Coordinates of C-alpha atoms (C1' of nucleotides) in Angstrom, one line a residue:
Chain A
X63 CA -8.6 -11.3 17.8
X64 CA -12.3 -10.6 18.7
X65 CA -13.5 -7.9 21.0
X66 CA -13.8 -9.0 24.6
X67 CA -16.2 -6.6 26.3
X68 CA -16.6 -7.1 30.1
X69 CA -19.4 -6.1 32.3
X70 CA -20.1 -2.3 32.6
X71 CA -16.9 -1.3 30.8
X72 CA -18.4 2.2 29.9
X73 CA -20.3 4.3 32.4
X74 CA -22.3 7.2 30.8
X75 CA -22.1 10.0 33.4
X76 CA -25.6 11.3 34.0
X77 CA -24.9 15.0 34.9
X78 CA -26.0 16.7 31.7
X79 CA -26.0 20.2 33.2
X80 CA -24.8 23.1 31.2
X81 CA -22.0 23.9 33.4
X82 CA -20.1 20.7 32.8
X83 CA -17.9 22.4 30.2
X84 CA -17.4 25.6 32.1
X85 CA -16.0 23.7 35.1
X86 CA -14.0 21.1 33.0
X87 CA -10.5 21.1 34.1
X88 CA -9.4 20.1 30.6
X89 CA -10.8 23.0 28.9
X90 CA -7.6 25.0 28.9
X91 CA -5.6 22.1 27.3
X92 CA -8.2 21.1 24.8
X93 CA -9.8 22.4 21.5
X94 CA -12.8 23.5 23.4
X95 CA -10.9 26.6 24.7
X96 CA -11.5 28.4 21.4
X97 CA -15.3 28.3 22.2
X98 CA -16.4 31.5 24.0
X99 CA -17.6 31.0 27.7
X100 CA -20.9 32.3 26.8
X101 CA -21.4 29.5 24.2
X102 CA -20.2 26.7 26.5
X103 CA -23.8 25.6 27.0
X104 CA -24.1 24.7 23.3
X105 CA -20.9 22.6 23.6
X106 CA -22.2 20.9 26.8
X107 CA -25.5 20.0 25.0
X108 CA -23.6 18.2 22.3
X109 CA -21.3 16.2 24.5
X110 CA -21.9 13.1 26.5
X111 CA -19.5 12.5 29.3
X112 CA -18.3 8.9 29.7
X113 CA -16.0 7.1 32.2
X114 CA -13.8 4.3 31.1
X115 CA -12.2 1.8 33.4
X116 CA -8.5 0.8 33.1
X117 CA -7.9 -2.0 30.5
X118 CA -11.1 -1.3 28.6
X119 CA -11.0 -0.7 24.9
X120 CA -13.4 2.1 24.0
X121 CA -12.4 2.5 20.3
X122 CA -11.9 -0.7 18.2
X123 CA -9.9 -0.4 15.0
X124 CA -12.2 -1.1 12.0
X125 CA -15.5 -0.4 13.8
X126 CA -17.7 2.3 12.1
X127 CA -16.3 5.7 13.3
X128 CA -19.6 7.0 14.9
X129 CA -18.1 9.2 17.6
X130 CA -15.4 11.8 18.3
X131 CA -13.7 11.9 21.7
X132 CA -12.2 14.5 23.8
X133 CA -10.0 13.0 26.8
X134 CA -10.7 15.1 29.9
X135 CA -8.9 13.0 32.5
X136 CA -6.5 10.0 32.4
X137 CA -4.4 8.4 29.7
X138 CA -5.3 6.0 26.9
X139 CA -3.0 4.1 24.6
X140 CA -3.8 4.2 20.8
X141 CA -2.7 1.2 18.9
X142 CA -2.9 -0.9 15.6
X143 CA -2.6 -4.6 15.4
X144 CA -1.4 -7.1 12.6
X145 CA -3.3 -10.2 12.2
X146 CA -0.7 -12.3 14.2
X147 CA -1.0 -10.0 17.2
X148 CA 2.1 -7.8 16.7
X149 CA 1.1 -4.5 18.1
X150 CA 2.1 -0.9 17.4
X151 CA 1.2 1.8 19.9
X152 CA 0.8 4.9 17.8
X153 CA 0.5 7.2 20.6
X154 CA -0.7 8.0 24.1
X155 CA -3.8 10.2 24.6
X156 CA -3.8 12.4 27.7
X157 CA -5.9 15.3 29.0
X158 CA -7.1 17.5 26.3
X159 CA -6.3 15.1 23.4
X160 CA -8.8 15.1 20.5
X161 CA -9.5 11.6 19.2
X162 CA -11.1 10.3 15.9
X163 CA -9.7 12.9 13.4
X164 CA -9.6 10.0 11.0
X165 CA -12.4 11.1 8.8
X166 CA -12.9 7.8 7.0
X167 CA -16.0 5.7 7.9
X168 CA -14.1 3.4 10.3
X169 CA -11.6 3.9 13.1
X170 CA -7.9 3.4 12.1
X171 CA -6.8 2.5 15.6
X172 CA -8.0 1.1 18.9
X173 CA -8.0 3.0 22.1
X174 CA -7.7 1.5 25.6
X175 CA -7.7 3.2 29.0
X176 CA -4.5 2.9 30.9
X177 CA -5.9 4.7 34.0
X178 CA -9.5 5.6 34.8
X179 CA -10.3 7.9 31.8
X180 CA -13.1 10.5 31.4
X181 CA -13.9 11.5 27.8
X182 CA -16.4 13.8 26.2
X183 CA -18.2 12.0 23.3
X184 CA -19.7 13.7 20.2
X185 CA -21.7 12.0 17.4
X186 CA -20.4 12.7 14.0
X187 CA -23.6 14.7 13.3
X188 CA -23.3 16.8 16.5
X189 CA -19.7 17.6 15.9
X190 CA -20.6 18.7 12.3
X191 CA -23.2 21.0 13.7
X192 CA -20.6 22.4 16.2
X193 CA -18.1 23.0 13.4
X194 CA -20.9 25.0 11.4
X195 CA -21.7 27.0 14.4
X196 CA -18.1 27.7 15.5
X197 CA -15.7 28.1 12.6
X198 CA -12.9 28.7 15.1
X199 CA -13.3 25.2 16.3
X200 CA -12.6 23.9 12.7
X201 CA -9.4 26.1 12.5
X202 CA -8.4 24.7 15.8
X203 CA -8.9 21.1 14.7
X204 CA -6.8 21.8 11.6
X205 CA -4.2 23.2 13.9
X206 CA -4.3 20.1 16.1
X207 CA -4.3 17.7 13.2
X208 CA -1.2 19.5 11.7
X209 CA 0.7 19.3 15.0
X210 CA -0.2 15.6 15.2
X211 CA 1.3 15.2 11.9
X212 CA 4.6 16.7 12.8
X213 CA 4.6 14.4 15.8
X214 CA 3.9 11.5 13.7
X215 CA 6.8 12.3 11.3
X216 CA 9.1 12.6 14.3
X217 CA 8.0 9.2 15.4
X218 CA 8.7 7.8 11.9
X219 CA 12.3 9.1 12.2
X220 CA 12.6 7.4 15.6
X221 CA 11.0 3.9 14.4
X222 CA 13.0 4.0 11.2
X223 CA 16.3 5.2 12.1
X224 CA 17.0 5.5 15.8
X225 CA 18.8 2.9 18.0
X226 CA 17.0 1.4 21.1
X227 CA 19.1 3.8 23.3
X228 CA 18.0 6.9 21.3
X229 CA 14.4 5.6 21.3
X230 CA 14.2 5.4 25.0
X231 CA 15.9 8.9 25.4
X232 CA 13.5 10.4 23.1
X233 CA 10.6 8.9 24.8
X234 CA 11.8 10.1 28.3
X235 CA 12.4 13.7 26.9
X236 CA 9.0 13.8 25.2
X237 CA 7.3 12.7 28.4
X238 CA 9.3 15.2 30.5
X239 CA 8.0 18.0 28.1
X240 CA 4.5 16.9 28.4
X241 CA 3.3 18.8 31.3
X242 CA 5.4 21.7 32.6
X243 CA 5.5 20.1 36.1
X244 CA 4.7 23.1 38.3
X245 CA 7.7 25.4 39.0
X246 CA 11.5 24.7 39.4
X247 CA 12.3 24.2 35.7
X248 CA 14.7 26.9 35.1
X249 CA 18.1 25.3 35.6
X250 CA 19.9 23.0 33.3
X251 CA 20.2 19.8 35.2
X252 CA 17.2 20.1 37.4
X253 CA 15.8 16.7 38.3
X254 CA 12.5 16.0 36.6
X255 CA 10.0 13.4 37.7
X256 CA 8.3 11.7 34.9
X257 CA 5.0 9.7 35.4
X258 CA 4.6 6.6 33.3
X259 CA 1.0 5.3 33.3
X260 CA 1.8 2.6 30.8
X261 CA 3.6 -0.7 31.2
X262 CA 7.0 -1.6 29.9
X263 CA 5.2 -3.7 27.2
X264 CA 3.3 -0.5 26.1
X265 CA 6.5 1.4 25.9
X266 CA 8.1 -1.4 23.9
X267 CA 5.2 -1.4 21.4
X268 CA 5.3 2.3 21.2
X269 CA 9.0 2.3 20.4
X270 CA 9.1 -0.7 18.1
X271 CA 11.2 -2.7 20.7
X272 CA 10.7 -5.7 23.0
X273 CA 10.0 -5.4 26.7
X274 CA 13.3 -6.8 27.5
X275 CA 15.3 -4.2 25.4
X276 CA 13.2 -1.5 27.1
X277 CA 14.2 -2.9 30.6
X278 CA 17.7 -3.3 29.8
X279 CA 18.2 0.0 28.3
X280 CA 16.5 1.8 31.3
X281 CA 18.8 -0.2 33.6
X282 CA 21.8 1.0 31.5
X283 CA 20.6 4.6 31.8
X284 CA 20.3 4.2 35.6
X285 CA 23.8 2.6 35.8
X286 CA 25.1 5.7 34.0
X287 CA 23.4 7.9 36.6
X288 CA 21.2 9.6 33.9
X289 CA 18.0 8.6 35.5
X290 CA 16.6 7.1 38.7
X291 CA 13.7 4.6 38.8
X292 CA 11.9 4.9 42.2
X293 CA 9.2 2.7 41.0
X294 CA 7.8 1.1 37.8
X295 CA 5.5 4.0 37.1
X296 CA 8.0 6.8 37.7
X297 CA 11.4 7.8 36.4
X298 CA 13.5 10.8 37.5
X299 CA 15.5 12.5 34.8
X300 CA 18.9 13.3 36.6
X301 CA 20.6 14.8 33.5
X302 CA 18.0 16.3 31.1
X303 CA 20.5 17.6 28.7
X304 CA 22.6 14.5 28.4
X305 CA 19.5 12.4 27.7
X306 CA 18.4 15.0 25.2
X307 CA 21.6 14.6 23.4
X308 CA 21.2 10.9 23.2
X309 CA 17.6 11.4 22.0
X310 CA 18.7 13.6 19.1
X311 CA 21.5 11.4 18.0
X312 CA 24.2 13.7 19.1
X313 CA 26.2 11.0 21.2
Chain B
X177 CA 25.2 18.4 6.1
X178 CA 24.7 21.9 4.9
X179 CA 22.4 22.9 2.1
X180 CA 24.0 22.8 -1.4
X181 CA 22.2 25.2 -3.5
X182 CA 23.0 25.3 -7.3
X183 CA 22.5 27.7 -10.0
X184 CA 18.8 28.4 -10.9
X185 CA 17.4 25.6 -8.8
X186 CA 13.9 27.3 -8.7
X187 CA 12.3 28.7 -11.8
X188 CA 9.2 31.0 -11.1
X189 CA 7.0 30.6 -14.1
X190 CA 5.8 34.0 -15.3
X191 CA 2.3 33.2 -16.8
X192 CA 0.1 34.8 -14.1
X193 CA -3.0 34.7 -16.1
X194 CA -6.2 33.9 -14.4
X195 CA -6.8 30.7 -16.4
X196 CA -3.9 28.9 -14.9
X197 CA -6.1 27.2 -12.2
X198 CA -8.9 26.4 -14.7
X199 CA -6.7 24.5 -17.0
X200 CA -4.6 22.8 -14.2
X201 CA -4.5 19.0 -14.7
X202 CA -4.0 18.6 -10.9
X203 CA -7.2 20.3 -10.0
X204 CA -9.3 17.1 -9.8
X205 CA -6.7 15.4 -7.5
X206 CA -6.1 18.4 -5.2
X207 CA -7.7 20.4 -2.5
X208 CA -8.4 23.2 -5.1
X209 CA -11.4 21.2 -6.5
X210 CA -13.5 22.3 -3.6
X211 CA -13.3 25.9 -5.1
X212 CA -16.0 26.9 -7.6
X213 CA -15.0 27.3 -11.1
X214 CA -16.2 30.9 -11.0
X215 CA -13.9 31.7 -8.1
X216 CA -10.6 30.0 -9.6
X217 CA -9.3 33.6 -10.7
X218 CA -9.1 34.4 -6.9
X219 CA -7.1 31.3 -6.3
X220 CA -4.9 31.9 -9.3
X221 CA -4.2 35.4 -8.1
X222 CA -2.8 34.0 -4.7
X223 CA -0.7 31.3 -6.2
X224 CA 2.8 31.5 -7.8
X225 CA 3.7 28.8 -10.1
X226 CA 7.3 27.3 -9.6
X227 CA 9.2 24.7 -11.4
X228 CA 11.9 22.6 -9.5
X229 CA 14.6 20.6 -11.1
X230 CA 15.3 16.9 -10.1
X231 CA 17.5 16.8 -7.1
X232 CA 16.8 20.3 -5.8
X233 CA 15.5 20.8 -2.2
X234 CA 12.7 23.3 -2.3
X235 CA 11.8 22.9 1.4
X236 CA 14.5 22.8 4.0
X237 CA 13.8 21.3 7.5
X238 CA 14.0 24.0 10.1
X239 CA 13.7 27.0 7.7
X240 CA 10.9 29.5 8.6
X241 CA 7.7 28.1 7.1
X242 CA 6.7 31.1 4.9
X243 CA 5.0 29.2 2.2
X244 CA 2.5 26.4 1.5
X245 CA 2.7 24.3 -1.6
X246 CA 0.6 22.3 -3.8
X247 CA 2.3 19.8 -6.2
X248 CA 0.7 19.8 -9.7
X249 CA 3.3 17.6 -11.6
X250 CA 6.1 15.3 -10.7
X251 CA 7.1 13.7 -7.4
X252 CA 9.1 14.9 -4.4
X253 CA 10.5 13.1 -1.5
X254 CA 9.8 14.3 2.1
X255 CA 12.4 13.6 4.7
X256 CA 14.0 14.3 8.0
X257 CA 17.5 14.0 9.1
X258 CA 19.6 13.2 12.1
X259 CA 22.7 15.1 12.9
X260 CA 25.0 12.4 11.7
X261 CA 23.2 12.1 8.3
X262 CA 20.8 9.2 8.9
X263 CA 17.7 9.8 6.9
X264 CA 14.0 9.0 7.3
X265 CA 11.9 9.6 4.2
X266 CA 8.4 10.4 5.6
X267 CA 6.5 10.2 2.4
X268 CA 6.5 10.9 -1.4
X269 CA 4.4 13.9 -2.6
X270 CA 2.9 13.4 -6.0
X271 CA 0.4 15.5 -8.1
X272 CA -2.4 16.8 -5.8
X273 CA -0.4 16.7 -2.7
X274 CA -0.7 19.6 -0.3
X275 CA 2.6 20.5 1.5
X276 CA 3.3 22.5 4.6
X277 CA 0.4 21.6 6.8
X278 CA 2.9 21.8 9.8
X279 CA 1.4 24.9 11.3
X280 CA 4.4 25.8 13.4
X281 CA 6.9 28.4 12.5
X282 CA 9.4 26.2 10.9
X283 CA 9.3 23.3 8.4
X284 CA 9.3 19.9 10.1
X285 CA 10.8 18.2 7.0
X286 CA 12.8 18.8 3.8
X287 CA 11.4 18.3 0.3
X288 CA 13.4 17.4 -2.7
X289 CA 12.2 16.9 -6.3
X290 CA 12.7 13.3 -7.8
X291 CA 11.5 14.4 -11.2
X292 CA 10.9 17.7 -12.7
X293 CA 8.3 19.1 -10.3
X294 CA 5.8 21.9 -10.7
X295 CA 4.2 23.4 -7.5
X296 CA 1.8 26.2 -6.7
X297 CA 3.2 28.3 -4.0
X298 CA 1.1 30.3 -1.5
X299 CA 2.4 32.6 1.2
X300 CA 1.0 32.1 4.7
X301 CA -0.9 35.3 4.4
X302 CA -2.4 34.6 1.1
X303 CA -3.5 31.1 2.2
X304 CA -5.1 32.6 5.3
X305 CA -7.0 35.0 3.1
X306 CA -8.2 32.1 1.0
X307 CA -9.3 30.1 4.0
X308 CA -11.4 33.1 5.1
X309 CA -12.9 33.5 1.7
X310 CA -13.6 29.8 1.1
X311 CA -14.6 27.9 4.3
X312 CA -14.9 24.8 2.2
X313 CA -11.2 24.9 1.6
X314 CA -10.6 24.7 5.4
X315 CA -12.8 21.7 5.6
X316 CA -11.0 20.0 2.8
X317 CA -7.7 20.6 4.4
X318 CA -8.8 19.2 7.8
X319 CA -10.0 16.1 5.7
X320 CA -6.7 15.9 3.9
X321 CA -4.8 16.3 7.2
X322 CA -6.8 13.5 8.8
X323 CA -6.2 11.1 6.1
X324 CA -2.5 11.9 6.2
X325 CA -2.6 11.0 9.8
X326 CA -4.2 7.6 9.1
X327 CA -1.5 7.0 6.5
X328 CA 1.2 8.1 9.1
X329 CA -0.2 5.7 11.6
X330 CA -0.1 2.9 9.1
X331 CA 3.5 3.8 8.4
X332 CA 4.4 3.6 12.1
X333 CA 3.0 0.0 12.2
X334 CA 5.3 -0.7 9.2
X335 CA 8.4 0.7 10.7
X336 CA 7.8 -0.6 14.2
X337 CA 6.6 -4.0 13.6
X338 CA 6.8 -5.3 10.1
X339 CA 9.7 -7.5 8.6
X340 CA 11.7 -6.3 5.5
X341 CA 9.6 -8.6 3.3
X342 CA 6.4 -7.1 4.6
X343 CA 7.6 -3.6 4.3
X344 CA 8.5 -4.0 0.6
X345 CA 5.3 -5.7 0.0
X346 CA 3.3 -2.9 1.6
X347 CA 5.2 -0.4 -0.4
X348 CA 4.5 -2.0 -3.7
X349 CA 0.8 -2.4 -2.8
X350 CA 0.5 1.2 -1.8
X351 CA 2.3 2.3 -4.9
X352 CA 0.0 0.1 -7.1
X353 CA -3.0 1.7 -5.5
X354 CA -1.8 5.2 -6.1
X355 CA -3.1 5.9 -9.5
X356 CA -5.9 3.7 -10.9
X357 CA -3.8 3.1 -14.1
X358 CA -6.3 3.5 -16.7
X359 CA -8.5 0.5 -17.4
X360 CA -7.9 -3.2 -17.1
X361 CA -8.0 -3.5 -13.2
X362 CA -11.1 -5.8 -12.7
X363 CA -9.6 -9.2 -12.5
X364 CA -7.7 -10.8 -9.4
X365 CA -4.3 -11.4 -10.7
X366 CA -4.1 -8.7 -13.4
X367 CA -0.5 -7.6 -13.8
X368 CA 0.1 -4.0 -12.7
X369 CA 2.9 -1.8 -13.8
X370 CA 4.2 0.2 -10.9
X371 CA 6.2 3.4 -11.7
X372 CA 9.1 4.3 -9.1
X373 CA 10.4 7.7 -9.6
X374 CA 12.8 7.2 -6.6
X375 CA 16.0 5.4 -6.1
X376 CA 16.5 2.3 -4.1
X377 CA 18.1 4.5 -1.6
X378 CA 15.0 6.5 -1.2
X379 CA 12.9 3.4 -0.8
X380 CA 15.3 2.2 1.9
X381 CA 15.1 5.4 3.8
X382 CA 11.3 5.4 3.5
X383 CA 11.0 1.8 4.7
X384 CA 13.7 2.0 7.5
X385 CA 15.9 -0.5 5.7
X386 CA 19.3 -0.3 3.8
X387 CA 19.6 -0.2 0.1
X388 CA 21.1 -3.7 0.1
X389 CA 18.1 -5.2 1.9
X390 CA 15.7 -3.5 -0.4
X391 CA 17.6 -4.9 -3.4
X392 CA 17.8 -8.4 -2.0
X393 CA 14.2 -8.5 -1.0
X394 CA 13.1 -7.4 -4.4
X395 CA 15.4 -10.0 -6.0
X396 CA 13.7 -12.6 -3.8
X397 CA 10.3 -11.5 -4.9
X398 CA 11.3 -11.8 -8.5
X399 CA 12.7 -15.4 -8.0
X400 CA 9.4 -16.3 -6.4
X401 CA 7.6 -14.9 -9.6
X402 CA 5.7 -12.4 -7.6
X403 CA 7.0 -9.5 -9.5
X404 CA 9.0 -8.6 -12.6
X405 CA 11.7 -5.8 -12.7
X406 CA 11.8 -4.7 -16.4
X407 CA 14.0 -1.7 -15.3
X408 CA 15.0 0.1 -12.2
X409 CA 12.1 2.6 -12.4
X410 CA 9.4 0.1 -13.0
X411 CA 8.0 -3.1 -11.3
X412 CA 5.3 -5.3 -12.6
X413 CA 3.1 -6.8 -9.9
X414 CA 2.4 -10.3 -11.2
X415 CA 0.4 -11.6 -8.1
X416 CA -1.2 -8.6 -6.5
X417 CA -3.2 -10.7 -4.0
X418 CA -0.2 -12.7 -2.8
X419 CA 1.9 -9.6 -2.4
X420 CA -1.0 -8.0 -0.4
X421 CA -1.1 -11.0 1.9
X422 CA 2.6 -10.6 2.7
X423 CA 1.9 -6.8 3.2
X424 CA -0.7 -7.4 5.8
X425 CA 1.3 -9.9 7.6
X426 CA -0.9 -12.9 6.6
X427 CA 2.0 -15.1 5.4
Chain C
dT140 C1' 0.7 -16.3 56.1
dG141 C1' 1.1 -18.2 52.0
dC142 C1' 0.4 -18.2 47.2
dG143 C1' -0.8 -17.0 42.6
dA144 C1' -0.8 -13.7 38.8
dG145 C1' 0.9 -9.9 36.5
dG146 C1' 4.4 -7.1 35.8
dG147 C1' 9.7 -6.4 35.7
dT148 C1' 14.7 -7.6 35.4
dT149 C1' 18.6 -10.2 33.9
dG150 C1' 21.5 -13.7 31.5
dA151 C1' 22.5 -16.9 27.4
dT152 C1' 21.9 -17.5 22.8
dC153 C1' 20.2 -16.8 18.0
dT154 C1' 19.2 -14.2 13.9
dG155 C1' 17.4 -10.6 10.5
dG156 C1' 19.0 -7.2 8.5
dG157 C1' 23.2 -4.2 8.7
dT158 C1' 28.0 -3.6 7.2
dC159 C1' 31.8 -4.3 4.1
dA160 C1' 33.4 -5.5 -0.2
dA161 C1' 33.4 -6.6 -5.0
dG162 C1' 31.5 -6.5 -9.3
dG163 C1' 27.6 -5.5 -12.7
dT164 C1' 24.6 -2.3 -15.6
dG165 C1' 23.0 1.4 -18.0
dC166 C1' 23.6 6.1 -19.7
dC167 C1' 25.7 10.3 -21.0
dG168 C1' 29.3 13.2 -23.0
dC169 C1' 32.9 13.3 -26.1
Chain D
dG62 C1' 32.9 3.3 -29.2
dC63 C1' 34.5 4.1 -24.8
dG64 C1' 35.5 6.0 -20.2
dG65 C1' 33.3 7.4 -16.2
dC66 C1' 29.9 7.9 -13.0
dA67 C1' 25.7 6.9 -10.5
dC68 C1' 23.0 3.3 -9.4
dC69 C1' 22.1 -1.4 -8.5
dT70 C1' 23.1 -6.3 -7.2
dT71 C1' 25.2 -10.1 -4.8
dG72 C1' 28.2 -12.4 -1.4
dA73 C1' 30.6 -12.9 3.2
dC74 C1' 30.6 -11.6 7.6
dC75 C1' 28.8 -9.1 11.9
dC76 C1' 26.1 -7.3 15.6
dA77 C1' 22.1 -4.9 17.9
dG78 C1' 18.3 -6.3 19.4
dA79 C1' 15.1 -10.4 19.4
dT80 C1' 14.2 -14.8 21.5
dC81 C1' 14.2 -18.0 25.2
dA82 C1' 14.6 -18.9 29.9
dA83 C1' 15.0 -18.3 34.8
dC84 C1' 13.9 -15.5 38.5
dC85 C1' 12.2 -11.5 41.3
dC86 C1' 8.9 -8.2 43.4
dT87 C1' 4.6 -6.5 44.7
dC88 C1' 0.1 -6.9 45.7
dG89 C1' -4.5 -8.7 46.4
dC90 C1' -6.8 -12.4 48.4
dA91 C1' -8.0 -16.6 50.8

DNA sequence: TGCGAGGGTTGATCTGGGTCAAGGTGCCGC
DNA sequence: GCGGCACCTTGACCCAGATCAACCCTCGCA
């Protein structure tokens, strides 16, 4: 299970101008938004912008944890492996996600880009400096970590006690709540389009199931007219509330 | 599944003297140790000492999160419930454990004392004041939260991908590493005595198994001479390394 | 225009751990 | 000392989801 690095997996974007944070579309969704507009140049000076190609692993579990990351575009999967290759996806990191909170000396998980991903990279030292300059950033990180913890506990409940049907329903609801897809979400049974940048295999490894069970369960939901599957990367939630009831174990 | 509160479940200890933190045995294991000895009176002023009887639930999932807690003695189980009563124990909080990091307005889990438990209780407002007075405390909390996150990810791997045998082995190893039991832990196959304040049912709910599977698997380990079970609350690890290999999926 | 590879689906069968059931074991109060 | 209760163990059987296997679909490329 050795690292397979390919040619030009990471591209360090060269534009180190001080406006990079000011114009960053992820700012509103990210820890950076606690930093005052006037101070954004200091933030920009500490960050290195990096592009990652789909399929490339930019964090390797066990490697020395030299950097922290902030995802500004795209989605990555975070995962842990057992020696024989069994995989557990612990989460999906989208725009605004802060990576590397594990304080220990080495990364506790690997991260692989699912789509073209852009990240802001900070060295440990630079981040330490930022935290000293901006106490609000430290508070924000604690808040983020606490919320992560709540999500992790919810996932433990899912992995330890929910049925395959409940797991898939929970996953769909969580994905639907992810981004308030523009307008039109006032009604009860409004159709919602869910984007899935990951494969069935990633979903299976996230939910503690096999790819076949994921596929079968989604087909079942479709047969029950709970969802539509226009293509592999998209699912339309036809009956949000019914699926939510399944997710919470109320059915 | 409604809350069953009994008579005098919580006892607020009256000694509000300023030495309570100075003489606290849990200080060395807890977030408090980042606070200078000279400032301990300020900490003591913010805290209320509470005793909890075994079996009493002192945090109820969903209740407004008005307090933060620090366990100073005993062990509590933390758990989440599904509407039909399925339970997932998300962790065991022993001496030094900081509880309530979930920043949201209501608790994300319940907490129930397994043994007589002593806790320091802080109101949200008081803790906020402490964090403003002692920035080191905030840093420490971030560190604690980050480590919790690593543990949670490890538990997701266990719940999603490990066999019953691997789960029990992981649990025993984690428990053995918990407190460096005094001396005598230099050798490789040194017997280790593990204390288990929780029932088989709690272990099952922690590992995503049933009580029967926990019992059977432990009996199997005993038959294989990996462990001894002198009584229900104690297990002796006869072959630490062999059990560790099972835990990591290397067997 | 065909073909190969990487997903995804579906069916048949198997099995690890769940469920159901019947004791066993300690411990506490009387 | 003994009855009752809470917890634990063990056995027999079952089933949700894993495994094994066949096939499909789409897309890039020669």
